[in-house]
Amino acid sequence: MNPIKIVIAGPRGKMGREAVKLVEVTNHFQLVAVIDKINDGLKLSSIEGFQQKDVPIYKDPEKCFQLETPDVLIDLTTPDVGKKHTKLALQYGVRPVVGTTGFTEDELKAVQTLSEQKGLGAVIAPNFAIGAILMMKFSQMAAKYLTDVEIIEMHHDQKLDAPSGTGLKTAEMISVNRPEKRQGHPDEKETLDGARGAVYQGIPIHSVRLPGLVGHQQVMFGGDGQALTIRHDSFNRASFMSGVKLSVETVMQDNNFIYGLENIIE
Ligand code: NAP
């Protein structure tokens, strides 16, 4: 069987570096090029930390897709760039695996439509950590019985979007099992804007941004005389790579658009 030809966008980033390692140690994966905003035309091996990687760097994703004809794009960049890359990948017949967060509902629908038109698999996963998926699933289960809930998501202070994709996705999943209701007192007033967090279908999501953190979330449920906290911690970016691997394998076999790893893991 031929290896899966992969392009990684954002290889110098914290996630991108882990993804380069993942591809290197996976026998049936082959890195054919990277997309970066600097070092166009150079080899990745000329960049510190990548001495063994003799693949070209492209600034222009279209040129990369045309010349390298990869099977899969792994995008780990920034919200605006990731959205552009995802669309271009599908237009050029490349299956996107996107960890970049910040897609709105309309933008996700547009990716789904394009994936259907092209008959190509695509995965957008706000969180590639298997433990985080379980946290979301357990929270969805708990919301059937404990309908009072708030979410606290905590990330490093270089994160560009808030709330996190995982926080929003958790609220969406909880909403499936919880009738919409505004958490807190009906007459509560914020004396400082934002004190009660961002609200999705009545569920407050509080975003913490601090250096030293990676990706953490706790979902807090309250009931009469009791509380339940479901918490997940990613301590480093390696925690996300088993989900990236699974997603690459999935887009090669499944020609549908999948949003969220929970739709792959049963
Ligand atoms: P990061 O360290 O800032 O890496 C982002 C990389 O993208 C940087 O190297 C940046 O280059 C590069 N970049 C920016 N514009 C680009 C362009 N036009 N073409 C190619 N590369 C470009 O961030 P990170 O922590 O690795 O996270 C990357 C993304 O993954 C973020 O959206 C984050 O929210 C998301 N994330 C997802 C998961 C998940 O499980 N799904 C987990 C963690 C993070 P410069 O540094 O030169 O700007």
Short mmCIF file of C-alpha atoms and ligand atoms in Angstrom, two decimals:
data_model
loop_
_atom_site.label_atom_id
_atom_site.label_comp_id
_atom_site.label_asym_id
_atom_site.label_seq_id
_atom_site.Cartn_x
_atom_site.Cartn_y
_atom_site.Cartn_z
CA MET A 1 0.00 0.00 0.00
CA ASN A 2 1.33 3.46 -0.89
CA PRO A 3 1.88 5.79 2.06
CA ILE A 4 -0.57 8.66 2.58
CA LYS A 5 1.01 11.84 1.13
CA ILE A 6 0.71 14.62 3.69
CA VAL A 7 1.27 18.39 3.70
CA ILE A 8 1.43 20.17 7.07
CA ALA A 9 0.52 23.86 7.33
CA GLY A 10 2.08 25.64 10.30
CA PRO A 11 5.08 23.26 10.85
CA ARG A 12 7.00 25.71 13.09
CA GLY A 13 4.08 26.03 15.51
CA LYS A 14 3.69 24.07 18.74
CA MET A 15 1.10 21.71 17.22
CA GLY A 16 2.78 21.67 13.81
CA ARG A 17 6.08 20.45 15.28
CA GLU A 18 4.31 17.53 16.96
CA ALA A 19 2.50 16.73 13.72
CA VAL A 20 5.82 16.62 11.82
CA LYS A 21 7.08 14.11 14.43
CA LEU A 22 3.87 12.08 14.13
CA VAL A 23 4.21 11.78 10.36
CA GLU A 24 7.86 10.81 10.74
CA VAL A 25 7.15 7.90 13.10
CA THR A 26 4.08 6.60 11.24
CA ASN A 27 5.07 4.08 8.56
CA HIS A 28 2.08 4.63 6.30
CA PHE A 29 2.37 8.45 6.41
CA GLN A 30 4.74 10.45 4.19
CA LEU A 31 5.47 14.18 4.56
CA VAL A 32 5.73 15.62 1.03
CA ALA A 33 5.82 19.38 1.79
CA VAL A 34 4.93 22.03 4.34
CA ILE A 35 3.10 25.35 4.04
CA ASP A 36 4.61 28.22 5.98
CA LYS A 37 4.40 31.98 5.73
CA ILE A 38 8.20 32.33 5.73
CA ASN A 39 11.13 30.46 4.12
CA ASP A 40 9.29 29.99 0.80
CA GLY A 41 11.32 27.81 -1.59
CA LEU A 42 13.70 26.52 1.09
CA LYS A 43 13.83 22.96 2.38
CA LEU A 44 12.35 22.24 5.81
CA SER A 45 15.75 20.75 6.73
CA SER A 46 17.21 24.30 6.66
CA ILE A 47 15.04 25.25 9.68
CA GLU A 48 16.34 24.58 13.16
CA GLY A 49 14.86 21.45 14.68
CA PHE A 50 14.00 19.84 11.31
CA GLN A 51 17.47 18.81 10.07
CA GLN A 52 16.32 15.43 8.74
CA LYS A 53 13.26 16.72 6.84
CA ASP A 54 14.23 17.19 3.20
CA VAL A 55 10.85 18.47 1.94
CA PRO A 56 10.00 21.81 0.28
CA ILE A 57 8.42 24.79 2.02
CA TYR A 58 5.66 26.63 0.14
CA LYS A 59 4.17 29.97 1.06
CA ASP A 60 1.44 29.62 -1.56
CA PRO A 61 -0.91 26.73 -0.68
CA GLU A 62 -2.32 26.54 -4.26
CA LYS A 63 1.16 26.06 -5.72
CA CYS A 64 1.86 23.42 -3.07
CA PHE A 65 -1.33 21.47 -3.84
CA GLN A 66 -0.74 21.69 -7.62
CA LEU A 67 2.90 20.60 -7.55
CA GLU A 68 2.85 18.07 -4.71
CA THR A 69 -0.64 16.54 -5.20
CA PRO A 70 -0.91 15.46 -1.54
CA ASP A 71 -3.70 13.22 -0.26
CA VAL A 72 -4.17 15.11 3.01
CA LEU A 73 -3.56 18.58 4.42
CA ILE A 74 -3.04 18.82 8.18
CA ASP A 75 -3.75 22.44 9.12
CA LEU A 76 -2.48 23.76 12.45
CA THR A 77 -2.23 27.49 11.82
CA THR A 78 -4.41 30.43 12.83
CA PRO A 79 -8.17 30.83 12.43
CA ASP A 80 -8.18 33.04 9.30
CA VAL A 81 -5.41 31.11 7.58
CA GLY A 82 -6.89 27.72 8.48
CA LYS A 83 -10.25 28.63 6.95
CA LYS A 84 -8.61 29.69 3.69
CA HIS A 85 -6.43 26.55 3.55
CA THR A 86 -9.38 24.22 4.21
CA LYS A 87 -11.37 25.64 1.31
CA LEU A 88 -8.41 25.60 -1.07
CA ALA A 89 -7.49 22.03 -0.11
CA LEU A 90 -10.94 20.75 -1.04
CA GLN A 91 -10.93 22.77 -4.27
CA TYR A 92 -7.65 21.08 -5.24
CA GLY A 93 -8.84 17.57 -4.31
CA VAL A 94 -6.90 17.40 -1.01
CA ARG A 95 -8.61 16.03 2.11
CA PRO A 96 -8.29 18.47 5.02
CA VAL A 97 -7.64 17.46 8.64
CA VAL A 98 -8.04 20.69 10.55
CA GLY A 99 -7.10 21.29 14.16
CA THR A 100 -7.14 25.05 13.76
CA THR A 101 -10.02 26.41 15.77
CA GLY A 102 -12.35 29.38 15.31
CA PHE A 103 -14.78 28.17 12.61
CA THR A 104 -18.30 29.64 12.92
CA GLU A 105 -21.40 27.54 12.23
CA ASP A 106 -21.78 29.14 8.79
CA GLU A 107 -18.15 28.46 7.96
CA LEU A 108 -18.52 24.82 9.02
CA LYS A 109 -21.60 24.50 6.78
CA ALA A 110 -19.64 25.93 3.86
CA VAL A 111 -16.86 23.34 4.38
CA GLN A 112 -19.48 20.58 4.56
CA THR A 113 -21.07 21.74 1.30
CA LEU A 114 -17.73 21.84 -0.49
CA SER A 115 -16.73 18.43 0.88
CA GLU A 116 -20.04 16.99 -0.40
CA GLN A 117 -19.66 18.65 -3.81
CA LYS A 118 -16.15 17.25 -4.18
CA GLY A 119 -16.96 13.86 -2.62
CA LEU A 120 -13.92 14.23 -0.35
CA GLY A 121 -13.54 13.40 3.33
CA ALA A 122 -12.75 16.27 5.69
CA VAL A 123 -12.27 16.44 9.45
CA ILE A 124 -12.41 19.58 11.56
CA ALA A 125 -11.72 18.73 15.20
CA PRO A 126 -11.66 21.46 17.85
CA ASN A 127 -9.90 18.98 20.11
CA PHE A 128 -7.81 15.99 19.04
CA ALA A 129 -7.26 14.69 22.59
CA ILE A 130 -9.18 11.47 23.21
CA GLY A 131 -9.65 12.38 26.92
CA ALA A 132 -11.25 15.68 25.94
CA ILE A 133 -13.73 13.86 23.72
CA LEU A 134 -14.66 11.64 26.67
CA MET A 135 -15.08 14.77 28.85
CA MET A 136 -17.55 16.14 26.28
CA LYS A 137 -19.44 12.85 26.00
CA PHE A 138 -19.65 12.42 29.80
CA SER A 139 -20.88 16.03 30.08
CA GLN A 140 -23.57 15.39 27.50
CA MET A 141 -24.64 12.32 29.48
CA ALA A 142 -24.67 14.20 32.80
CA ALA A 143 -26.79 17.03 31.37
CA LYS A 144 -29.74 14.66 31.09
CA TYR A 145 -29.91 14.49 34.88
CA LEU A 146 -28.18 17.69 36.04
CA THR A 147 -29.37 20.56 33.88
CA ASP A 148 -27.57 23.39 35.74
CA VAL A 149 -24.15 23.75 34.15
CA GLU A 150 -21.33 26.20 33.46
CA ILE A 151 -18.10 25.66 31.52
CA ILE A 152 -14.65 26.98 32.39
CA GLU A 153 -12.07 26.57 29.64
CA MET A 154 -8.41 27.44 30.34
CA HIS A 155 -5.69 27.91 27.74
CA HIS A 156 -2.25 29.46 27.22
CA ASP A 157 -2.23 33.21 26.62
CA GLN A 158 -1.14 32.93 22.95
CA LYS A 159 -4.51 31.48 21.94
CA LEU A 160 -6.28 33.78 19.47
CA ASP A 161 -9.92 32.69 19.69
CA ALA A 162 -12.30 32.68 22.64
CA PRO A 163 -14.24 30.78 23.70
CA SER A 164 -12.23 27.72 22.70
CA GLY A 165 -13.61 25.41 20.04
CA THR A 166 -13.83 22.71 22.71
CA GLY A 167 -15.80 24.95 25.08
CA LEU A 168 -18.29 25.79 22.36
CA LYS A 169 -18.53 22.20 21.15
CA THR A 170 -19.15 21.00 24.73
CA ALA A 171 -21.98 23.52 25.11
CA GLU A 172 -23.46 22.34 21.79
CA MET A 173 -23.32 18.70 22.88
CA ILE A 174 -24.84 19.47 26.30
CA SER A 175 -27.65 21.42 24.61
CA VAL A 176 -28.76 18.24 22.85
CA ASN A 177 -29.77 16.80 26.26
CA ARG A 178 -30.70 20.00 28.09
CA PRO A 179 -33.70 22.24 27.44
CA GLU A 180 -32.49 25.80 26.77
CA LYS A 181 -32.43 27.82 29.98
CA ARG A 182 -30.37 30.77 31.13
CA GLN A 183 -28.08 29.74 33.97
CA GLY A 184 -28.24 31.88 37.10
CA HIS A 185 -30.88 34.19 38.58
CA PRO A 186 -33.34 35.61 36.00
CA ASP A 187 -32.76 39.12 37.39
CA GLU A 188 -28.98 38.91 37.69
CA LYS A 189 -27.05 41.95 36.43
CA GLU A 190 -23.40 42.20 35.47
CA THR A 191 -21.81 45.13 37.28
CA LEU A 192 -18.74 44.50 35.12
CA ASP A 193 -19.25 43.48 31.46
CA GLY A 194 -18.50 39.82 30.80
CA ALA A 195 -18.63 38.75 34.44
CA ARG A 196 -21.00 35.89 33.60
CA GLY A 197 -19.01 34.72 30.58
CA ALA A 198 -20.14 34.17 26.99
CA VAL A 199 -23.49 32.41 26.79
CA TYR A 200 -24.42 29.58 24.39
CA GLN A 201 -28.07 28.45 24.68
CA GLY A 202 -28.10 29.67 28.27
CA ILE A 203 -24.82 27.95 29.24
CA PRO A 204 -22.09 30.37 30.37
CA ILE A 205 -18.60 29.66 29.01
CA HIS A 206 -15.75 31.33 30.93
CA SER A 207 -12.40 31.66 29.15
CA VAL A 208 -9.16 31.85 31.14
CA ARG A 209 -5.89 32.73 29.33
CA LEU A 210 -2.63 32.32 31.26
CA PRO A 211 0.99 31.50 30.40
CA GLY A 212 1.97 28.01 31.51
CA LEU A 213 -1.38 26.47 30.62
CA VAL A 214 -1.85 24.21 27.56
CA GLY A 215 -5.52 23.16 27.17
CA HIS A 216 -7.79 22.49 30.16
CA GLN A 217 -11.52 22.49 30.72
CA GLN A 218 -13.89 21.81 33.54
CA VAL A 219 -17.60 21.38 33.18
CA MET A 220 -19.40 22.12 36.45
CA PHE A 221 -22.86 20.77 37.17
CA GLY A 222 -24.89 21.77 40.21
CA GLY A 223 -27.97 20.17 41.76
CA ASP A 224 -29.76 20.20 45.10
CA GLY A 225 -27.04 19.67 47.70
CA GLN A 226 -24.54 18.29 45.16
CA ALA A 227 -22.06 19.23 42.47
CA LEU A 228 -20.32 17.28 39.74
CA THR A 229 -17.14 18.48 38.02
CA ILE A 230 -15.84 16.79 34.87
CA ARG A 231 -12.33 17.93 34.03
CA HIS A 232 -9.78 17.24 31.32
CA ASP A 233 -6.16 18.47 31.08
CA SER A 234 -3.83 18.40 28.10
CA PHE A 235 -0.36 18.89 29.57
CA ASN A 236 1.46 18.97 26.23
CA ARG A 237 0.74 18.91 22.50
CA ALA A 238 1.64 15.22 22.17
CA SER A 239 -1.76 14.56 23.78
CA PHE A 240 -3.43 15.62 20.52
CA MET A 241 -1.49 13.46 18.07
CA SER A 242 -3.35 10.15 18.38
CA GLY A 243 -6.46 12.08 17.29
CA VAL A 244 -4.62 13.64 14.34
CA LYS A 245 -3.47 10.17 13.22
CA LEU A 246 -6.97 8.75 13.49
CA SER A 247 -8.38 11.70 11.53
CA VAL A 248 -5.88 11.31 8.68
CA GLU A 249 -6.77 7.61 8.41
CA THR A 250 -10.48 8.47 8.56
CA VAL A 251 -10.49 11.08 5.76
CA MET A 252 -8.83 8.53 3.48
CA GLN A 253 -11.66 6.03 4.02
CA ASP A 254 -14.73 8.15 4.65
CA ASN A 255 -15.83 10.69 2.03
CA ASN A 256 -17.99 12.70 4.43
CA PHE A 257 -17.41 15.88 6.39
CA ILE A 258 -16.88 15.16 10.10
CA TYR A 259 -16.90 17.90 12.73
CA GLY A 260 -15.51 16.66 16.02
CA LEU A 261 -13.55 13.55 16.90
CA GLU A 262 -16.50 12.27 18.95
CA ASN A 263 -18.12 11.39 15.62
CA ILE A 264 -15.23 9.05 14.82
CA ILE A 265 -14.68 7.50 18.27
CA GLU A 266 -17.50 5.32 19.51
P1 NAP B 1 1.20 28.31 17.20
O1 NAP B 1 2.34 27.72 17.98
O2 NAP B 1 1.03 29.80 17.23
O3 NAP B 1 1.37 27.83 15.68
C1 NAP B 1 0.70 28.39 14.59
C2 NAP B 1 1.68 28.37 13.43
O4 NAP B 1 1.01 28.76 12.23
C3 NAP B 1 2.85 29.34 13.64
O5 NAP B 1 4.07 28.69 13.34
C4 NAP B 1 2.56 30.44 12.61
O6 NAP B 1 3.72 31.10 12.16
C5 NAP B 1 1.92 29.59 11.51
N1 NAP B 1 1.26 30.38 10.50
C6 NAP B 1 0.64 31.58 10.61
N2 NAP B 1 0.20 32.00 9.40
C7 NAP B 1 0.54 31.03 8.51
C8 NAP B 1 0.39 30.86 7.12
N3 NAP B 1 -0.20 31.81 6.36
N4 NAP B 1 0.84 29.73 6.54
C9 NAP B 1 1.44 28.78 7.28
N5 NAP B 1 1.66 28.88 8.60
C10 NAP B 1 1.21 29.99 9.21
O7 NAP B 1 -0.17 27.67 17.64
P2 NAP B 1 -0.46 26.16 18.12
O8 NAP B 1 -0.57 26.10 19.58
O9 NAP B 1 0.44 25.24 17.40
O10 NAP B 1 -1.95 26.00 17.55
C11 NAP B 1 -2.24 26.03 16.17
C12 NAP B 1 -3.75 25.97 15.96
O11 NAP B 1 -4.23 24.73 16.48
C13 NAP B 1 -4.54 27.06 16.73
O12 NAP B 1 -5.66 27.43 15.97
C14 NAP B 1 -4.99 26.36 18.00
O13 NAP B 1 -6.16 26.93 18.54
C15 NAP B 1 -5.25 24.98 17.45
N6 NAP B 1 -5.16 23.89 18.42
C16 NAP B 1 -5.97 22.83 18.17
C17 NAP B 1 -5.94 21.73 18.98
C18 NAP B 1 -6.82 20.56 18.65
O14 NAP B 1 -6.76 19.56 19.37
N7 NAP B 1 -7.64 20.65 17.63
C19 NAP B 1 -5.04 21.69 20.07
C20 NAP B 1 -4.19 22.76 20.28
C21 NAP B 1 -4.26 23.86 19.43
P3 NAP B 1 4.26 32.40 13.01
O15 NAP B 1 4.61 31.88 14.36
O16 NAP B 1 5.46 32.84 12.22
O17 NAP B 1 3.15 33.38 13.02
#
